[in-house]
PDB file of C-alpha atoms in Angstrom:
ATOM      1  CA  MET V 174     111.618 125.007  88.392  1.00 52.00           C
ATOM      2  CA  SER V 175     112.247 124.651  92.215  1.00 47.00           C
ATOM      3  CA  ASP V 176     109.541 127.144  93.302  1.00 48.00           C
ATOM      4  CA  ILE V 177     106.958 125.178  91.677  1.00 50.00           C
ATOM      5  CA  LEU V 178     108.148 121.663  93.337  1.00 48.00           C
ATOM      6  CA  SER V 179     109.414 122.640  96.420  1.00 45.00           C
ATOM      7  CA  ALA V 180     107.924 121.104  99.260  1.00 42.00           C
ATOM      8  CA  ASN V 181     109.326 123.700 101.527  1.00 43.00           C
ATOM      9  CA  PRO V 182     106.880 125.149 104.107  1.00 35.00           C
ATOM     10  CA  SER V 183     108.638 128.452 104.543  1.00 37.00           C
ATOM     11  CA  LEU V 184     107.214 129.259 100.709  1.00 34.00           C
ATOM     12  CA  THR V 185     105.697 132.533 100.482  1.00 29.00           C
ATOM     13  CA  THR V 186     103.252 133.590  98.015  1.00 29.00           C
ATOM     14  CA  SER V 187     105.551 135.552  96.205  1.00 27.00           C
ATOM     15  CA  THR V 188     107.529 132.841  95.314  1.00 27.00           C
ATOM     16  CA  SER V 189     104.338 130.679  94.297  1.00 29.00           C
ATOM     17  CA  VAL V 190     104.234 130.004  90.753  1.00 27.00           C
ATOM     18  CA  PHE V 191     100.293 130.510  91.128  1.00 26.00           C
ATOM     19  CA  GLN V 192     100.871 134.510  91.349  1.00 27.00           C
ATOM     20  CA  SER V 193     102.567 134.748  87.942  1.00 29.00           C
ATOM     21  CA  THR V 194     100.884 131.985  85.747  1.00 31.00           C
ATOM     22  CA  SER V 195      97.164 130.380  85.293  1.00 32.00           C
ATOM     23  CA  THR V 196      94.634 129.153  82.784  1.00 30.00           C
ATOM     24  CA  SER V 197      92.819 132.239  82.282  1.00 29.00           C
ATOM     25  CA  THR V 198      89.602 130.289  83.679  1.00 29.00           C
ATOM     26  CA  VAL V 199      87.311 129.375  86.079  1.00 31.00           C
ATOM     27  CA  VAL V 200      85.871 125.913  86.501  1.00 34.00           C
ATOM     28  CA  PRO V 201      81.869 125.938  86.713  1.00 29.00           C
ATOM     29  CA  GLY V 202      80.425 127.801  90.108  1.00 28.00           C
ATOM     30  CA  GLU V 203      79.174 124.503  91.685  1.00 32.00           C
ATOM     31  CA  GLN V 204      82.803 123.575  92.082  1.00 34.00           C
ATOM     32  CA  SER V 205      84.314 123.172  95.214  1.00 39.00           C
ATOM     33  CA  LYS V 206      86.978 125.427  96.612  1.00 36.00           C
ATOM     34  CA  GLU V 207      89.558 122.658  96.009  1.00 37.00           C
ATOM     35  CA  ASP V 208      88.408 122.557  92.148  1.00 38.00           C
ATOM     36  CA  THR V 209      88.715 126.091  91.262  1.00 34.00           C
ATOM     37  CA  LEU V 210      91.479 127.640  89.245  1.00 33.00           C
ATOM     38  CA  ASP V 211      93.145 131.124  89.784  1.00 34.00           C
ATOM     39  CA  SER V 212      92.317 133.723  87.293  1.00 32.00           C
ATOM     40  CA  THR V 213      95.515 135.416  87.497  1.00 31.00           C
ATOM     41  CA  LYS V 214      97.013 136.529  84.419  1.00 34.00           C
ATOM     42  CA  LYS V 215      99.520 134.560  82.386  1.00 36.00           C
ATOM     43  CA  ASP V 216     103.692 135.004  82.823  1.00 39.00           C
ATOM     44  CA  SER V 217     104.749 136.198  79.453  1.00 36.00           C
ATOM     45  CA  SER V 218     108.382 133.887  80.443  1.00 36.00           C
ATOM     46  CA  THR V 219     106.206 130.643  79.957  1.00 35.00           C
ATOM     47  CA  LYS V 220     107.164 131.353  76.166  1.00 38.00           C
ATOM     48  CA  GLU V 221     110.928 131.459  76.754  1.00 37.00           C
ATOM     49  CA  VAL V 222     111.163 128.550  79.049  1.00 38.00           C
ATOM     50  CA  LYS V 223     113.023 125.191  77.261  1.00 43.00           C
ATOM     51  CA  ILE V 224     111.515 121.923  77.344  1.00 46.00           C
ATOM     52  CA  GLU V 225     113.727 119.241  77.788  1.00 48.00           C
ATOM     53  CA  LYS V 226     113.826 116.919  74.835  1.00 42.00           C
ATOM     54  CA  ARG V 227     111.701 113.695  76.149  1.00 50.00           C
ATOM     55  CA  LYS V 228     113.236 110.526  75.168  1.00 47.00           C
ATOM     56  CA  LYS V 229     111.235 108.532  72.629  1.00 48.00           C
ATOM     57  CA  SER V 230     110.819 104.760  72.375  1.00 53.00           C
ATOM     58  CA  GLU V 231     112.369 103.145  69.421  1.00 60.00           C
ATOM     59  CA  LYS V 232     109.384 100.715  69.375  1.00 80.00           C
ATOM     60  CA  VAL V 233     106.127 101.454  68.592  1.00 91.00           C
ATOM     61  CA  PHE V 234     103.724  98.775  70.375  1.00 97.00           C
ATOM     62  CA  LYS V 235     100.798  97.206  68.514  1.00 97.00           C
ATOM     63  CA  ARG V 236      98.470  98.107  71.072  1.00 98.00           C
ATOM     64  CA  VAL V 237      97.920 100.555  74.347  1.00 98.00           C
ATOM     65  CA  VAL V 238      95.417 100.016  76.632  1.00 98.00           C
ATOM     66  CA  ALA V 239      94.564 102.656  79.334  1.00 98.00           C
ATOM     67  CA  VAL V 240      92.707 101.972  82.574  1.00 98.00           C
ATOM     68  CA  GLY V 241      91.158 104.634  84.639  1.00 98.00           C
ATOM     69  CA  ASP V 242      90.534 104.862  88.249  1.00 98.00           C
ATOM     70  CA  ILE V 243      89.971 101.632  90.407  1.00 98.00           C
ATOM     71  CA  HIS V 244      89.644 102.755  93.801  1.00 98.00           C
ATOM     72  CA  GLY V 245      90.255  99.522  95.600  1.00 98.00           C
ATOM     73  CA  ASP V 246      88.223  97.272  93.614  1.00 98.00           C
ATOM     74  CA  TYR V 247      90.288  94.295  93.005  1.00 98.00           C
ATOM     75  CA  LYS V 248      87.613  92.423  91.168  1.00 98.00           C
ATOM     76  CA  LYS V 249      86.866  94.901  88.793  1.00 98.00           C
ATOM     77  CA  LEU V 250      90.498  95.456  87.785  1.00 98.00           C
ATOM     78  CA  ILE V 251      90.862  91.477  87.087  1.00 98.00           C
ATOM     79  CA  LYS V 252      87.534  91.912  84.886  1.00 98.00           C
ATOM     80  CA  VAL V 253      89.279  94.718  83.095  1.00 98.00           C
ATOM     81  CA  LEU V 254      92.791  93.256  82.500  1.00 98.00           C
ATOM     82  CA  HIS V 255      90.998  89.658  81.499  1.00 98.00           C
ATOM     83  CA  THR V 256      88.633  91.540  79.089  1.00 98.00           C
ATOM     84  CA  ALA V 257      91.710  93.102  77.169  1.00 98.00           C
ATOM     85  CA  LYS V 258      93.166  90.093  77.164  1.00 98.00           C
ATOM     86  CA  ILE V 259      95.940  91.438  79.408  1.00 98.00           C
ATOM     87  CA  ILE V 260      96.013  88.654  81.853  1.00 98.00           C
ATOM     88  CA  ASP V 261      94.980  84.909  81.772  1.00 98.00           C
ATOM     89  CA  ASN V 262      92.639  82.881  84.338  1.00 98.00           C
ATOM     90  CA  LYS V 263      95.385  82.743  86.691  1.00 98.00           C
ATOM     91  CA  SER V 264      95.944  86.409  86.564  1.00 98.00           C
ATOM     92  CA  ASN V 265      99.134  86.153  84.704  1.00 98.00           C
ATOM     93  CA  TRP V 266     100.365  88.604  81.921  1.00 98.00           C
ATOM     94  CA  ILE V 267      99.599  87.046  78.404  1.00 98.00           C
ATOM     95  CA  ALA V 268      99.390  90.024  76.213  1.00 98.00           C
ATOM     96  CA  LYS V 269     101.883  90.796  73.344  1.00 98.00           C
ATOM     97  CA  ASP V 270     103.260  93.839  72.059  1.00 98.00           C
ATOM     98  CA  THR V 271     101.131  95.769  74.135  1.00 98.00           C
ATOM     99  CA  ILE V 272     101.610  98.730  76.735  1.00 98.00           C
ATOM    100  CA  LEU V 273      99.102  98.986  79.724  1.00 98.00           C
ATOM    101  CA  ILE V 274      98.748 102.071  81.342  1.00 98.00           C
ATOM    102  CA  GLN V 275      96.670 103.074  84.611  1.00 98.00           C
ATOM    103  CA  THR V 276      96.052 106.486  85.113  1.00 98.00           C
ATOM    104  CA  GLY V 277      96.130 106.690  89.055  1.00 98.00           C
ATOM    105  CA  ASP V 278      93.636 106.401  91.871  1.00 98.00           C
ATOM    106  CA  LEU V 279      93.991 102.215  92.376  1.00 98.00           C
ATOM    107  CA  ILE V 280      93.328 103.005  96.067  1.00 98.00           C
ATOM    108  CA  ASP V 281      91.022 104.006  98.525  1.00 98.00           C
ATOM    109  CA  ARG V 282      87.070 103.963  98.705  1.00 98.00           C
ATOM    110  CA  GLY V 283      87.656  99.890  98.359  1.00 98.00           C
ATOM    111  CA  ASN V 284      89.637  97.373 100.608  1.00 98.00           C
ATOM    112  CA  ASP V 285      91.620  95.514  98.324  1.00 98.00           C
ATOM    113  CA  THR V 286      95.117  97.841  98.114  1.00 98.00           C
ATOM    114  CA  ILE V 287      97.012  94.730  98.765  1.00 98.00           C
ATOM    115  CA  LEU V 288      95.653  92.619  96.284  1.00 98.00           C
ATOM    116  CA  ILE V 289      95.792  95.662  93.617  1.00 98.00           C
ATOM    117  CA  PHE V 290      99.465  96.839  94.612  1.00 98.00           C
ATOM    118  CA  ASP V 291     100.664  92.837  94.777  1.00 98.00           C
ATOM    119  CA  LEU V 292      98.943  92.230  91.173  1.00 98.00           C
ATOM    120  CA  MET V 293     100.285  95.140  89.636  1.00 98.00           C
ATOM    121  CA  MET V 294     104.029  94.964  90.602  1.00 98.00           C
ATOM    122  CA  LYS V 295     103.679  90.991  89.611  1.00 98.00           C
ATOM    123  CA  LEU V 296     102.344  92.034  86.185  1.00 98.00           C
ATOM    124  CA  LYS V 297     105.093  94.750  85.797  1.00 98.00           C
ATOM    125  CA  GLU V 298     107.805  91.868  85.772  1.00 98.00           C
ATOM    126  CA  GLN V 299     105.673  89.845  83.920  1.00 98.00           C
ATOM    127  CA  ALA V 300     105.128  92.177  81.075  1.00 98.00           C
ATOM    128  CA  LYS V 301     108.935  92.680  80.675  1.00 97.00           C
ATOM    129  CA  LYS V 302     109.341  89.016  79.919  1.00 97.00           C
ATOM    130  CA  HIS V 303     107.005  89.251  77.299  1.00 98.00           C
ATOM    131  CA  GLY V 304     108.489  92.203  75.596  1.00 97.00           C
ATOM    132  CA  CYS V 305     105.630  94.635  77.065  1.00 98.00           C
ATOM    133  CA  ILE V 306     105.358  97.408  79.389  1.00 98.00           C
ATOM    134  CA  LEU V 307     103.355  98.206  82.238  1.00 98.00           C
ATOM    135  CA  TYR V 308     102.841 101.924  83.422  1.00 98.00           C
ATOM    136  CA  LEU V 309     101.388 103.224  86.744  1.00 98.00           C
ATOM    137  CA  LEU V 310     100.756 106.763  87.270  1.00 98.00           C
ATOM    138  CA  LEU V 311     100.210 108.544  90.451  1.00 98.00           C
ATOM    139  CA  GLY V 312      96.499 109.717  91.457  1.00 98.00           C
ATOM    140  CA  ASN V 313      95.647 112.219  94.236  1.00 98.00           C
ATOM    141  CA  HIS V 314      94.634 109.015  96.342  1.00 98.00           C
ATOM    142  CA  GLU V 315      97.812 107.628  96.165  1.00 98.00           C
ATOM    143  CA  LEU V 316      99.427 111.025  97.126  1.00 97.00           C
ATOM    144  CA  MET V 317      96.815 111.640  99.810  1.00 97.00           C
ATOM    145  CA  ASN V 318      98.362 108.121 101.457  1.00 98.00           C
ATOM    146  CA  LEU V 319     101.958 109.381 101.002  1.00 97.00           C
ATOM    147  CA  GLN V 320     100.431 112.483 102.950  1.00 96.00           C
ATOM    148  CA  GLU V 321      98.824 110.410 105.558  1.00 96.00           C
ATOM    149  CA  ASP V 322      95.690 111.690 104.657  1.00 97.00           C
ATOM    150  CA  TYR V 323      93.285 108.675 105.391  1.00 97.00           C
ATOM    151  CA  ARG V 324      89.767 109.864 104.909  1.00 97.00           C
ATOM    152  CA  TYR V 325      89.177 107.911 102.150  1.00 98.00           C
ATOM    153  CA  VAL V 326      90.856 104.568 103.647  1.00 98.00           C
ATOM    154  CA  THR V 327      88.061 101.956 104.306  1.00 98.00           C
ATOM    155  CA  ARG V 328      88.070  99.616 107.294  1.00 98.00           C
ATOM    156  CA  GLY V 329      88.118  96.773 105.470  1.00 98.00           C
ATOM    157  CA  ASP V 330      91.297  97.827 104.127  1.00 98.00           C
ATOM    158  CA  VAL V 331      93.168  98.381 107.083  1.00 98.00           C
ATOM    159  CA  ILE V 332      91.835  95.158 108.725  1.00 98.00           C
ATOM    160  CA  SER V 333      93.830  93.695 105.534  1.00 98.00           C
ATOM    161  CA  PHE V 334      97.145  95.331 106.786  1.00 98.00           C
ATOM    162  CA  GLY V 335      96.559  94.013 110.249  1.00 98.00           C
ATOM    163  CA  GLY V 336      96.272  97.371 111.342  1.00 98.00           C
ATOM    164  CA  MET V 337      96.857 101.015 110.523  1.00 98.00           C
ATOM    165  CA  ALA V 338     100.447 100.787 112.034  1.00 98.00           C
ATOM    166  CA  ASN V 339     101.305  97.982 109.555  1.00 98.00           C
ATOM    167  CA  ARG V 340      99.487  99.956 106.744  1.00 98.00           C
ATOM    168  CA  ARG V 341     101.541 103.227 107.761  1.00 98.00           C
ATOM    169  CA  LYS V 342     104.736 101.006 107.400  1.00 97.00           C
ATOM    170  CA  GLU V 343     104.205  99.449 104.032  1.00 98.00           C
ATOM    171  CA  PHE V 344     103.663 102.863 102.809  1.00 98.00           C
ATOM    172  CA  SER V 345     106.692 104.433 104.748  1.00 96.00           C
ATOM    173  CA  LEU V 346     109.723 105.202 102.648  1.00 95.00           C
ATOM    174  CA  ASP V 347     111.038 101.618 103.336  1.00 95.00           C
ATOM    175  CA  GLY V 348     108.049  99.900 102.937  1.00 97.00           C
ATOM    176  CA  LYS V 349     107.238  97.792  99.931  1.00 98.00           C
ATOM    177  CA  TYR V 350     104.586 100.129  98.325  1.00 98.00           C
ATOM    178  CA  GLY V 351     105.912 103.213  99.649  1.00 97.00           C
ATOM    179  CA  LYS V 352     109.158 102.433  97.259  1.00 97.00           C
ATOM    180  CA  LEU V 353     106.675 101.631  94.599  1.00 98.00           C
ATOM    181  CA  LEU V 354     104.707 104.746  94.839  1.00 98.00           C
ATOM    182  CA  ARG V 355     107.719 107.119  95.136  1.00 98.00           C
ATOM    183  CA  SER V 356     110.130 105.737  92.857  1.00 96.00           C
ATOM    184  CA  GLU V 357     108.233 103.878  90.034  1.00 96.00           C
ATOM    185  CA  MET V 358     104.900 105.588  89.583  1.00 98.00           C
ATOM    186  CA  ASN V 359     105.173 108.975  87.709  1.00 97.00           C
ATOM    187  CA  ALA V 360     102.849 111.910  87.346  1.00 97.00           C
ATOM    188  CA  THR V 361     102.360 111.681  83.887  1.00 97.00           C
ATOM    189  CA  MET V 362     103.768 109.815  80.788  1.00 97.00           C
ATOM    190  CA  ILE V 363     103.902 110.267  76.757  1.00 98.00           C
ATOM    191  CA  ILE V 364     102.926 106.904  74.888  1.00 97.00           C
ATOM    192  CA  ASP V 365     103.265 107.826  71.320  1.00 97.00           C
ATOM    193  CA  ASP V 366     101.312 110.760  70.497  1.00 97.00           C
ATOM    194  CA  THR V 367      99.311 110.812  73.757  1.00 98.00           C
ATOM    195  CA  LEU V 368      99.865 112.496  76.907  1.00 98.00           C
ATOM    196  CA  PHE V 369      98.453 110.492  79.868  1.00 98.00           C
ATOM    197  CA  VAL V 370      97.898 112.129  83.105  1.00 98.00           C
ATOM    198  CA  HIS V 371      95.786 111.547  86.263  1.00 98.00           C
ATOM    199  CA  ALA V 372      93.545 114.688  86.535  1.00 98.00           C
ATOM    200  CA  GLY V 373      94.958 117.100  83.821  1.00 98.00           C
ATOM    201  CA  LEU V 374      98.158 118.903  83.070  1.00 98.00           C
ATOM    202  CA  THR V 375      98.219 122.906  82.420  1.00 97.00           C
ATOM    203  CA  THR V 376     100.669 125.208  80.573  1.00 97.00           C
ATOM    204  CA  VAL V 377     101.800 125.801  84.339  1.00 95.00           C
ATOM    205  CA  PHE V 378     103.331 122.597  84.799  1.00 96.00           C
ATOM    206  CA  ALA V 379     103.305 121.339  81.073  1.00 96.00           C
ATOM    207  CA  LYS V 380     106.376 123.910  80.227  1.00 91.00           C
ATOM    208  CA  TYR V 381     108.959 122.194  82.238  1.00 90.00           C
ATOM    209  CA  GLY V 382     108.327 118.529  79.979  1.00 95.00           C
ATOM    210  CA  VAL V 383     107.486 115.036  81.413  1.00 96.00           C
ATOM    211  CA  ASP V 384     111.137 114.105  82.407  1.00 96.00           C
ATOM    212  CA  GLN V 385     111.641 117.166  84.884  1.00 95.00           C
ATOM    213  CA  MET V 386     108.390 116.476  86.373  1.00 96.00           C
ATOM    214  CA  ASN V 387     108.649 113.035  87.273  1.00 97.00           C
ATOM    215  CA  ASP V 388     112.181 113.338  88.461  1.00 96.00           C
ATOM    216  CA  HIS V 389     111.207 116.142  90.857  1.00 92.00           C
ATOM    217  CA  ILE V 390     108.288 114.593  92.102  1.00 96.00           C
ATOM    218  CA  HIS V 391     110.244 111.259  93.029  1.00 97.00           C
ATOM    219  CA  TYR V 392     112.558 113.645  94.636  1.00 96.00           C
ATOM    220  CA  ILE V 393     109.825 115.107  96.629  1.00 96.00           C
ATOM    221  CA  LEU V 394     108.324 112.286  97.802  1.00 97.00           C
ATOM    222  CA  LYS V 395     111.444 110.736  98.595  1.00 96.00           C
ATOM    223  CA  THR V 396     112.906 113.148 100.532  1.00 95.00           C
ATOM    224  CA  TYR V 397     110.248 115.218 102.481  1.00 93.00           C
ATOM    225  CA  PRO V 398     108.079 113.832 105.131  1.00 93.00           C
ATOM    226  CA  ALA V 399     104.522 113.494 104.794  1.00 94.00           C
ATOM    227  CA  ASP V 400     103.305 116.743 106.601  1.00 92.00           C
ATOM    228  CA  GLN V 401     105.361 119.074 103.854  1.00 93.00           C
ATOM    229  CA  LEU V 402     104.020 117.687 100.950  1.00 92.00           C
ATOM    230  CA  PHE V 403     101.163 119.477 101.095  1.00 91.00           C
ATOM    231  CA  TYR V 404     103.411 122.696 100.535  1.00 91.00           C
ATOM    232  CA  ALA V 405     104.439 121.494  97.041  1.00 91.00           C
ATOM    233  CA  PRO V 406     102.663 123.259  94.360  1.00 92.00           C
ATOM    234  CA  ILE V 407     102.675 120.577  92.012  1.00 93.00           C
ATOM    235  CA  PHE V 408     100.534 118.678  94.849  1.00 95.00           C
ATOM    236  CA  SER V 409      98.050 121.583  95.038  1.00 94.00           C
ATOM    237  CA  ASN V 410      94.384 121.547  93.829  1.00 94.00           C
ATOM    238  CA  ASN V 411      95.480 123.313  90.327  1.00 93.00           C
ATOM    239  CA  GLY V 412      98.263 120.664  89.600  1.00 96.00           C
ATOM    240  CA  PRO V 413      98.266 117.256  87.613  1.00 98.00           C
ATOM    241  CA  PHE V 414      96.739 115.360  90.370  1.00 98.00           C
ATOM    242  CA  TRP V 415      93.760 117.341  91.373  1.00 98.00           C
ATOM    243  CA  THR V 416      92.729 120.146  88.906  1.00 97.00           C
ATOM    244  CA  ARG V 417      89.127 119.690  87.266  1.00 98.00           C
ATOM    245  CA  PHE V 418      89.686 122.617  85.082  1.00 98.00           C
ATOM    246  CA  LEU V 419      90.076 120.920  81.707  1.00 98.00           C
ATOM    247  CA  SER V 420      87.434 118.387  82.743  1.00 98.00           C
ATOM    248  CA  MET V 421      84.685 120.548  83.573  1.00 98.00           C
ATOM    249  CA  GLY V 422      85.779 124.295  82.434  1.00 97.00           C
ATOM    250  CA  GLN V 423      83.849 125.862  79.894  1.00 98.00           C
ATOM    251  CA  GLU V 424      84.689 124.614  76.289  1.00 97.00           C
ATOM    252  CA  VAL V 425      86.098 127.461  74.571  1.00 98.00           C
ATOM    253  CA  ALA V 426      88.751 127.987  77.681  1.00 98.00           C
ATOM    254  CA  VAL V 427      89.434 124.463  77.927  1.00 98.00           C
ATOM    255  CA  CYS V 428      90.303 123.870  74.519  1.00 98.00           C
ATOM    256  CA  GLU V 429      92.532 127.026  74.163  1.00 98.00           C
ATOM    257  CA  GLU V 430      94.313 126.040  77.152  1.00 98.00           C
ATOM    258  CA  LEU V 431      94.276 122.310  75.909  1.00 98.00           C
ATOM    259  CA  ASN V 432      96.090 123.321  72.783  1.00 98.00           C
ATOM    260  CA  MET V 433      98.698 125.182  74.115  1.00 98.00           C
ATOM    261  CA  VAL V 434      99.864 122.078  76.495  1.00 98.00           C
ATOM    262  CA  LEU V 435      99.482 119.679  73.288  1.00 98.00           C
ATOM    263  CA  GLU V 436     101.660 122.031  71.471  1.00 97.00           C
ATOM    264  CA  MET V 437     104.283 122.464  74.054  1.00 96.00           C
ATOM    265  CA  MET V 438     104.333 118.509  74.787  1.00 97.00           C
ATOM    266  CA  ASN V 439     104.279 117.657  70.894  1.00 97.00           C
ATOM    267  CA  VAL V 440     101.511 115.142  71.276  1.00 98.00           C
ATOM    268  CA  LYS V 441      97.710 115.061  69.685  1.00 98.00           C
ATOM    269  CA  ARG V 442      95.653 114.478  72.487  1.00 98.00           C
ATOM    270  CA  MET V 443      95.498 113.858  76.513  1.00 98.00           C
ATOM    271  CA  VAL V 444      94.004 111.289  78.441  1.00 98.00           C
ATOM    272  CA  VAL V 445      92.995 111.811  82.301  1.00 98.00           C
ATOM    273  CA  GLY V 446      90.978 109.955  84.984  1.00 98.00           C
ATOM    274  CA  HIS V 447      89.876 111.528  88.373  1.00 98.00           C
ATOM    275  CA  THR V 448      86.551 112.864  87.322  1.00 98.00           C
ATOM    276  CA  VAL V 449      83.965 110.380  87.458  1.00 98.00           C
ATOM    277  CA  GLN V 450      81.644 110.732  84.245  1.00 98.00           C
ATOM    278  CA  GLU V 451      78.225 110.948  85.025  1.00 97.00           C
ATOM    279  CA  ASN V 452      76.715 109.162  81.859  1.00 97.00           C
ATOM    280  CA  ARG V 453      79.592 105.895  82.966  1.00 97.00           C
ATOM    281  CA  LYS V 454      81.064 106.201  79.466  1.00 98.00           C
ATOM    282  CA  ILE V 455      84.577 107.393  78.014  1.00 98.00           C
ATOM    283  CA  ASN V 456      83.773 111.124  77.098  1.00 98.00           C
ATOM    284  CA  THR V 457      85.571 113.410  74.819  1.00 98.00           C
ATOM    285  CA  ARG V 458      86.420 117.066  74.613  1.00 98.00           C
ATOM    286  CA  CYS V 459      87.814 119.361  72.078  1.00 98.00           C
ATOM    287  CA  GLY V 460      87.607 117.350  69.009  1.00 97.00           C
ATOM    288  CA  ASN V 461      88.595 114.021  70.710  1.00 98.00           C
ATOM    289  CA  LYS V 462      91.743 115.931  71.986  1.00 98.00           C
ATOM    290  CA  PHE V 463      90.780 115.254  75.744  1.00 98.00           C
ATOM    291  CA  LEU V 464      89.753 111.885  76.488  1.00 98.00           C
ATOM    292  CA  LEU V 465      87.986 111.329  80.148  1.00 98.00           C
ATOM    293  CA  ILE V 466      88.066 107.904  81.132  1.00 98.00           C
ATOM    294  CA  ASP V 467      87.324 107.604  84.644  1.00 98.00           C
ATOM    295  CA  VAL V 468      83.685 106.017  84.240  1.00 98.00           C
ATOM    296  CA  GLY V 469      83.201 105.174  88.138  1.00 98.00           C
ATOM    297  CA  MET V 470      84.247 101.462  87.899  1.00 98.00           C
ATOM    298  CA  SER V 471      84.653 100.658  91.402  1.00 97.00           C
ATOM    299  CA  GLU V 472      82.221  99.206  93.290  1.00 96.00           C
ATOM    300  CA  PHE V 473      81.760 102.497  95.595  1.00 96.00           C
ATOM    301  CA  TYR V 474      80.705 104.228  92.328  1.00 97.00           C
ATOM    302  CA  GLY V 475      78.353 101.375  91.364  1.00 96.00           C
ATOM    303  CA  GLY V 476      80.655  99.407  89.130  1.00 97.00           C
ATOM    304  CA  ALA V 477      80.645 100.731  85.764  1.00 98.00           C
ATOM    305  CA  PHE V 478      83.373  99.183  83.231  1.00 98.00           C
ATOM    306  CA  ALA V 479      85.432 100.576  80.298  1.00 98.00           C
ATOM    307  CA  TYR V 480      89.069 101.113  79.127  1.00 98.00           C
ATOM    308  CA  LEU V 481      90.636 102.705  76.364  1.00 98.00           C
ATOM    309  CA  GLU V 482      92.307 100.872  73.695  1.00 98.00           C
ATOM    310  CA  PHE V 483      94.558 102.100  70.925  1.00 98.00           C
ATOM    311  CA  LEU V 484      95.499  99.936  67.888  1.00 98.00           C
ATOM    312  CA  ASN V 485      98.348 101.668  66.462  1.00 96.00           C
ATOM    313  CA  ASP V 486      98.587  98.923  63.675  1.00 94.00           C
ATOM    314  CA  LYS V 487      95.017 100.310  62.587  1.00 95.00           C
ATOM    315  CA  ASN V 488      95.238 103.748  63.913  1.00 95.00           C
ATOM    316  CA  GLU V 489      91.959 103.245  65.590  1.00 97.00           C
ATOM    317  CA  ILE V 490      90.969 104.266  69.135  1.00 98.00           C
ATOM    318  CA  TRP V 491      88.308 102.603  70.840  1.00 98.00           C
ATOM    319  CA  ALA V 492      86.231 102.852  74.128  1.00 98.00           C
ATOM    320  CA  VAL V 493      85.463  99.161  75.237  1.00 98.00           C
ATOM    321  CA  TYR V 494      82.684  98.450  77.498  1.00 98.00           C
ATOM    322  CA  SER V 495      82.290  94.971  77.013  1.00 96.00           C
ATOM    323  CA  ASP V 496      83.624  91.933  74.783  1.00 94.00           C
ATOM    324  CA  THR V 497      80.788  93.022  72.408  1.00 96.00           C
ATOM    325  CA  ASN V 498      80.405  96.421  73.152  1.00 97.00           C
ATOM    326  CA  ARG V 499      83.194  98.714  72.036  1.00 97.00           C
ATOM    327  CA  GLU V 500      82.750 102.796  70.198  1.00 97.00           C
ATOM    328  CA  ARG V 501      85.326 103.937  67.844  1.00 97.00           C
ATOM    329  CA  ILE V 502      86.746 107.541  69.120  1.00 96.00           C
ATOM    330  CA  ASP V 503      88.693 108.641  66.586  1.00 80.00           C
TER     331      ASP V 503
END
C-alpha cells in the first residue's frame, strides 16, 4: 500500500506498482501519452489482498443525484442544482431524503472558483440540517491546483482572488479551500450499490478498498509539499484521477477489467466524469455498468446540461437533460 500511495521522490521503478500490476490493455492509439496504460502482466498477489470492509450507511436515501465536471461555471452549477430541486431561488438547500455527489473538476477553465467552493461548502452544512448529505470528490484539476500546476487557471479566476499570491494562500494547507480539498474531498465513494470516482478505478487501486485509498490520499495531501505530489503513483496518469482506460479502451478489455473491479468492491456499477462525451449525453458501457456523466457543462465546452438521478424508491436510474427531457438508463 505504501508503495502505491507514497509521494517520496526517491521511489525507484522497482518499487512502483505499475511494474507488477496492470489492466492488460491499452487505450486507443490516438490517446496522448498521459492517457495510456501499461500493458505489463498482472500480479497474482492481487487475489490475495484483503480488502477492508467498508462502512455502509444504515439509511438508504430516496434519491441520489450525481453531477459531473463543472469547470469554473457557477451559473451552470446553479442551473443543475435548481433543476434537480436541490436548491431554491436563493441557492439554499431544500431537498429532502437526498444525497448529492459531485464527481470532481469543479474548478479550472472558468472564473468562478470562489463562488463554486463557497456555495458547495455552504450547501454541505445545510444538507446536514435537512437530514441529507453532500459528497465532493477530487478531480484531476483539484489535484493540479494542489500540485501548483496552474495551466488551466484563468486570468479572471486569479483576479477574483486579488492575485495569484492570495489564490495560493487559499489553496495552501491552512487555506480555506486547501483544507476543503485535503480533508473533506475524497477520491472515491460508494453509495448503495454504485461506486463514484472522477476518472475511473482499476484493479491496481481497487484492491485496497475505498477507506484506505481515501485515508492515504488525505494523508499525502496534508503531509507532502506540492512538488512531491507528482511522485505519488495514485496521482499518476493511470490512477483514479487521470485514467481514460475504462472510458476509451476497447470494449471487451474494459468490461473484463470493470467486472473485476465491481466484484472486488461489491457494487453493481461505476459512475465517472473526466472524459467529455462528444455527443453531450450521458453514455454507458458494459451493459450500463459504467456510466460517463461529463457532458461538457461548462461554458468552456459549450455549455451542455445533464445530471444523473437515482430513484431508490422506484429502483430507477435517469439521465436528466432538462425539466422535460429525461432518459431512463436502467
